[in-house]
Amino acid sequence: MFERFSDDTRKILGFAMEEARYSGDKRLGTDHLLLGALHDPGPAGILGVTLDQARAAAAALDRTALASIGIDTQGFERVTMPSRGKKPPFSSGARSVMEGMLRYAMDRKSRQITTANLLLSLLDREEHDPAAALLNKLGVDRAEVRRRALSS
Amino acid sequence: MRQPRLTGMETDDLSAQIHSLDPAIGLRAVGALHRLAEQVEAAQVRAARHHGWTWEQIGDALGVSRQSVHAKYRE
């Protein structure tokens, strides 16, 4: 599958890996794929969200959740994470997103897997998914974004 | 970061609160704790190296092997 990725899509996967490391996560999740996609002005424009906004929204979700168990991290500044060590493996949700984007490419009889295919697959994530939680927090209108991604 | 408040009555309240949490929030909190631990670890390993701690001392303090902490944090 990876050889069919467009250059843009391949770059996004690299950024997603960096996002996973940057947050200190042990798995590359669907939320990291979303953050990775936002490194690219194409998907960022379609989503109508900036990378900084999405990172801030993810941090806000963490802060609220930690506050609910009595831990106040207000004002905690992110530290630079080491770039060495194991590459985080894909979460099962992230693997599903990979399969979904392949299906979207096949539906369009496209030889290449594009960033629009990735976005559409991310938009399919349902409740209890980290990317879906992030999209909700950001107030993204999924139907509208889907329409824009399909016509891109 | 301010100190978490975990004393007296508030501890009981907090225990009750943790048990009654919506799993969407509670599970997110667990993930956020892991991320926070990684961040604090990265900052503290750097500080310890700066203060002359050996990789072995840092590994022992963290309860992991010297090799794993060195592989992760060597410059």
Short mmCIF file of C-alpha atoms in Angstrom, two decimals:
data_model
loop_
_atom_site.label_atom_id
_atom_site.label_comp_id
_atom_site.label_asym_id
_atom_site.label_seq_id
_atom_site.Cartn_x
_atom_site.Cartn_y
_atom_site.Cartn_z
CA MET A 1 0.00 0.00 0.00
CA PHE A 2 2.75 2.47 0.97
CA GLU A 3 4.19 2.59 -2.56
CA ARG A 4 0.85 3.97 -3.78
CA PHE A 5 0.93 6.95 -1.45
CA SER A 6 1.32 10.34 -3.11
CA ASP A 7 4.36 12.32 -1.90
CA ASP A 8 2.07 14.59 0.14
CA THR A 9 0.46 11.63 1.89
CA ARG A 10 3.84 10.09 2.63
CA LYS A 11 5.06 13.36 4.16
CA ILE A 12 1.94 13.54 6.34
CA LEU A 13 2.73 10.10 7.77
CA GLY A 14 6.21 11.37 8.69
CA PHE A 15 4.69 14.41 10.39
CA ALA A 16 2.18 12.17 12.20
CA MET A 17 5.10 10.14 13.56
CA GLU A 18 6.73 13.37 14.80
CA GLU A 19 3.45 14.43 16.42
CA ALA A 20 3.21 11.11 18.27
CA ARG A 21 6.77 11.50 19.59
CA TYR A 22 6.24 15.18 20.36
CA SER A 23 3.27 14.37 22.59
CA GLY A 24 5.07 11.50 24.32
CA ASP A 25 2.64 8.86 23.01
CA LYS A 26 3.64 5.24 22.58
CA ARG A 27 1.36 4.68 19.60
CA LEU A 28 0.74 6.63 16.44
CA GLY A 29 -3.00 7.32 16.77
CA THR A 30 -5.69 8.75 14.52
CA ASP A 31 -5.27 12.11 16.30
CA HIS A 32 -1.62 12.17 15.21
CA LEU A 33 -2.67 11.45 11.63
CA LEU A 34 -5.00 14.45 11.86
CA LEU A 35 -2.24 16.66 13.29
CA GLY A 36 0.15 15.33 10.64
CA ALA A 37 -2.33 16.26 7.90
CA LEU A 38 -2.49 19.81 9.27
CA HIS A 39 1.23 20.28 8.50
CA ASP A 40 0.11 20.38 4.86
CA PRO A 41 -1.65 23.59 3.75
CA GLY A 42 -3.97 21.57 1.44
CA PRO A 43 -5.76 19.50 4.12
CA ALA A 44 -5.47 22.40 6.61
CA GLY A 45 -7.40 24.59 4.16
CA ILE A 46 -10.05 21.93 3.58
CA LEU A 47 -10.48 21.45 7.35
CA GLY A 48 -10.37 25.20 8.03
CA VAL A 49 -8.12 24.58 11.03
CA THR A 50 -4.47 25.40 11.73
CA LEU A 51 -1.92 23.03 13.27
CA ASP A 52 -1.52 25.35 16.27
CA GLN A 53 -5.27 25.40 16.88
CA ALA A 54 -5.43 21.60 16.76
CA ARG A 55 -2.44 21.14 19.08
CA ALA A 56 -3.99 23.62 21.52
CA ALA A 57 -7.33 21.77 21.36
CA ALA A 58 -5.60 18.42 22.07
CA ALA A 59 -3.77 20.00 25.02
CA ALA A 60 -7.06 21.44 26.30
CA LEU A 61 -8.71 17.99 26.18
CA ASP A 62 -5.79 16.58 28.21
CA ARG A 63 -5.90 19.45 30.70
CA THR A 64 -9.64 19.03 31.30
CA ALA A 65 -9.30 15.24 31.71
CA LEU A 66 -6.39 15.62 34.17
CA ALA A 67 -8.31 18.25 36.14
CA SER A 68 -11.14 15.73 36.56
CA ILE A 69 -8.77 13.44 38.48
CA GLY A 70 -7.41 16.27 40.58
CA ILE A 71 -4.29 17.14 38.62
CA ASP A 72 -3.84 20.76 37.70
CA THR A 73 -1.52 21.21 34.70
CA GLN A 74 -2.55 24.76 33.92
CA GLY A 75 0.57 26.60 32.77
CA PHE A 76 2.64 23.45 32.19
CA GLU A 77 4.85 24.07 29.18
CA ARG A 78 5.67 21.28 26.79
CA VAL A 79 9.27 20.10 26.82
CA THR A 80 11.27 19.02 23.80
CA MET A 81 11.00 15.26 23.47
CA PRO A 82 13.93 13.07 22.40
CA SER A 83 13.89 12.13 18.72
CA ARG A 84 15.62 8.82 19.38
CA GLY A 85 14.14 5.59 20.59
CA LYS A 86 11.53 3.30 19.11
CA LYS A 87 9.19 4.47 16.40
CA PRO A 88 5.69 4.35 17.81
CA PRO A 89 3.65 1.62 16.08
CA PHE A 90 0.23 2.42 14.57
CA SER A 91 -2.79 2.13 16.85
CA SER A 92 -5.54 -0.15 15.54
CA GLY A 93 -7.62 2.95 14.78
CA ALA A 94 -4.77 4.42 12.74
CA ARG A 95 -4.50 1.14 10.80
CA SER A 96 -8.24 1.37 10.06
CA VAL A 97 -7.72 4.88 8.73
CA MET A 98 -5.01 3.50 6.42
CA GLU A 99 -7.40 0.84 5.13
CA GLY A 100 -10.17 3.43 4.70
CA MET A 101 -8.01 5.73 2.61
CA LEU A 102 -7.08 2.83 0.35
CA ARG A 103 -10.81 2.12 -0.16
CA TYR A 104 -11.48 5.77 -1.04
CA ALA A 105 -8.66 5.69 -3.60
CA MET A 106 -10.01 2.45 -5.11
CA ASP A 107 -13.57 3.88 -5.29
CA ARG A 108 -12.19 6.69 -7.38
CA LYS A 109 -10.15 4.23 -9.44
CA SER A 110 -7.15 6.33 -8.50
CA ARG A 111 -3.71 4.77 -8.60
CA GLN A 112 -2.47 7.16 -5.96
CA ILE A 113 -3.61 7.53 -2.38
CA THR A 114 -4.09 11.25 -1.90
CA THR A 115 -4.37 13.56 1.10
CA ALA A 116 -8.11 13.94 0.32
CA ASN A 117 -8.46 10.15 0.71
CA LEU A 118 -6.75 10.42 4.09
CA LEU A 119 -9.06 13.25 5.21
CA LEU A 120 -12.18 11.36 4.14
CA SER A 121 -11.03 8.31 6.05
CA LEU A 122 -10.33 10.42 9.15
CA LEU A 123 -13.80 11.98 8.92
CA ASP A 124 -15.28 8.46 9.08
CA ARG A 125 -13.94 7.93 12.60
CA GLU A 126 -16.77 7.58 15.05
CA GLU A 127 -17.38 8.30 18.72
CA HIS A 128 -14.63 7.39 21.20
CA ASP A 129 -11.92 7.89 18.60
CA PRO A 130 -9.13 10.40 19.41
CA ALA A 131 -9.30 12.10 15.99
CA ALA A 132 -13.11 12.33 16.24
CA ALA A 133 -12.77 13.86 19.73
CA LEU A 134 -10.31 16.40 18.37
CA LEU A 135 -12.54 17.28 15.39
CA ASN A 136 -15.46 17.78 17.81
CA LYS A 137 -13.39 19.96 20.11
CA LEU A 138 -12.36 22.06 17.11
CA GLY A 139 -16.00 22.42 16.06
CA VAL A 140 -15.26 21.08 12.57
CA ASP A 141 -18.36 20.72 10.38
CA ARG A 142 -17.75 17.22 9.09
CA ALA A 143 -20.39 17.24 6.35
CA GLU A 144 -18.99 20.46 4.93
CA VAL A 145 -15.39 19.23 5.13
CA ARG A 146 -16.40 15.95 3.46
CA ARG A 147 -18.01 17.93 0.63
CA ARG A 148 -14.85 20.02 0.19
CA ALA A 149 -12.57 16.97 0.31
CA LEU A 150 -14.65 15.14 -2.31
CA SER A 151 -14.56 18.10 -4.69
CA SER A 152 -10.83 18.77 -4.18
CA MET B 1 2.63 23.40 37.42
CA ARG B 2 0.79 23.86 40.70
CA GLN B 3 0.68 21.00 43.19
CA PRO B 4 -2.29 18.66 42.86
CA ARG B 5 -4.46 18.89 45.94
CA LEU B 6 -4.80 15.42 47.39
CA THR B 7 -5.40 15.91 51.11
CA GLY B 8 -8.10 15.25 53.71
CA MET B 9 -11.73 15.41 52.62
CA GLU B 10 -10.74 16.25 49.10
CA THR B 11 -9.16 12.80 48.74
CA ASP B 12 -12.52 11.15 49.48
CA ASP B 13 -14.26 13.48 47.09
CA LEU B 14 -11.66 12.76 44.46
CA SER B 15 -11.97 8.98 44.87
CA ALA B 16 -15.73 9.22 44.45
CA GLN B 17 -15.22 11.52 41.50
CA ILE B 18 -12.78 9.13 39.77
CA HIS B 19 -15.20 6.22 40.13
CA SER B 20 -18.09 8.19 38.69
CA LEU B 21 -16.17 9.65 35.76
CA ASP B 22 -17.41 9.37 32.21
CA PRO B 23 -15.01 6.85 30.60
CA ALA B 24 -14.42 9.27 27.73
CA ILE B 25 -12.90 11.69 30.26
CA GLY B 26 -11.37 9.03 32.53
CA LEU B 27 -9.59 7.16 29.74
CA ARG B 28 -8.42 10.42 28.23
CA ALA B 29 -6.99 11.28 31.67
CA VAL B 30 -5.00 8.02 31.69
CA GLY B 31 -3.57 8.81 28.25
CA ALA B 32 -2.82 12.36 29.38
CA LEU B 33 -1.02 11.00 32.47
CA HIS B 34 1.22 8.85 30.25
CA ARG B 35 2.00 11.84 28.06
CA LEU B 36 2.65 14.02 31.11
CA ALA B 37 4.94 11.34 32.59
CA GLU B 38 6.95 11.21 29.34
CA GLN B 39 7.30 15.00 29.32
CA VAL B 40 8.39 15.19 32.96
CA GLU B 41 10.79 12.28 32.40
CA ALA B 42 12.41 13.99 29.40
CA ALA B 43 12.89 17.22 31.36
CA GLN B 44 14.21 15.43 34.45
CA VAL B 45 16.61 13.11 32.63
CA ARG B 46 18.13 16.18 30.99
CA ALA B 47 18.38 17.93 34.36
CA ALA B 48 19.95 14.87 36.00
CA ARG B 49 22.58 14.56 33.24
CA HIS B 50 23.31 18.27 33.66
CA HIS B 51 23.85 17.62 37.38
CA GLY B 52 26.30 14.79 36.64
CA TRP B 53 24.09 11.75 37.25
CA THR B 54 25.26 8.62 35.40
CA TRP B 55 22.92 6.75 33.05
CA GLU B 56 22.92 3.91 35.56
CA GLN B 57 21.78 6.19 38.41
CA ILE B 58 19.03 7.68 36.25
CA GLY B 59 17.91 4.22 35.09
CA ASP B 60 17.75 3.00 38.69
CA ALA B 61 15.77 6.08 39.76
CA LEU B 62 13.28 5.46 36.96
CA GLY B 63 13.17 1.69 37.49
CA VAL B 64 14.44 0.92 33.99
CA SER B 65 17.74 -0.35 32.61
CA ARG B 66 20.72 1.93 32.04
CA GLN B 67 20.67 0.84 28.39
CA SER B 68 17.06 1.80 27.74
CA VAL B 69 17.38 5.26 29.27
CA HIS B 70 20.65 5.84 27.40
CA ALA B 71 19.20 4.67 24.07
CA LYS B 72 16.27 7.04 24.49
CA TYR B 73 18.01 10.17 25.75
CA ARG B 74 21.64 10.19 24.60
CA GLU B 75 22.42 13.42 22.75
#
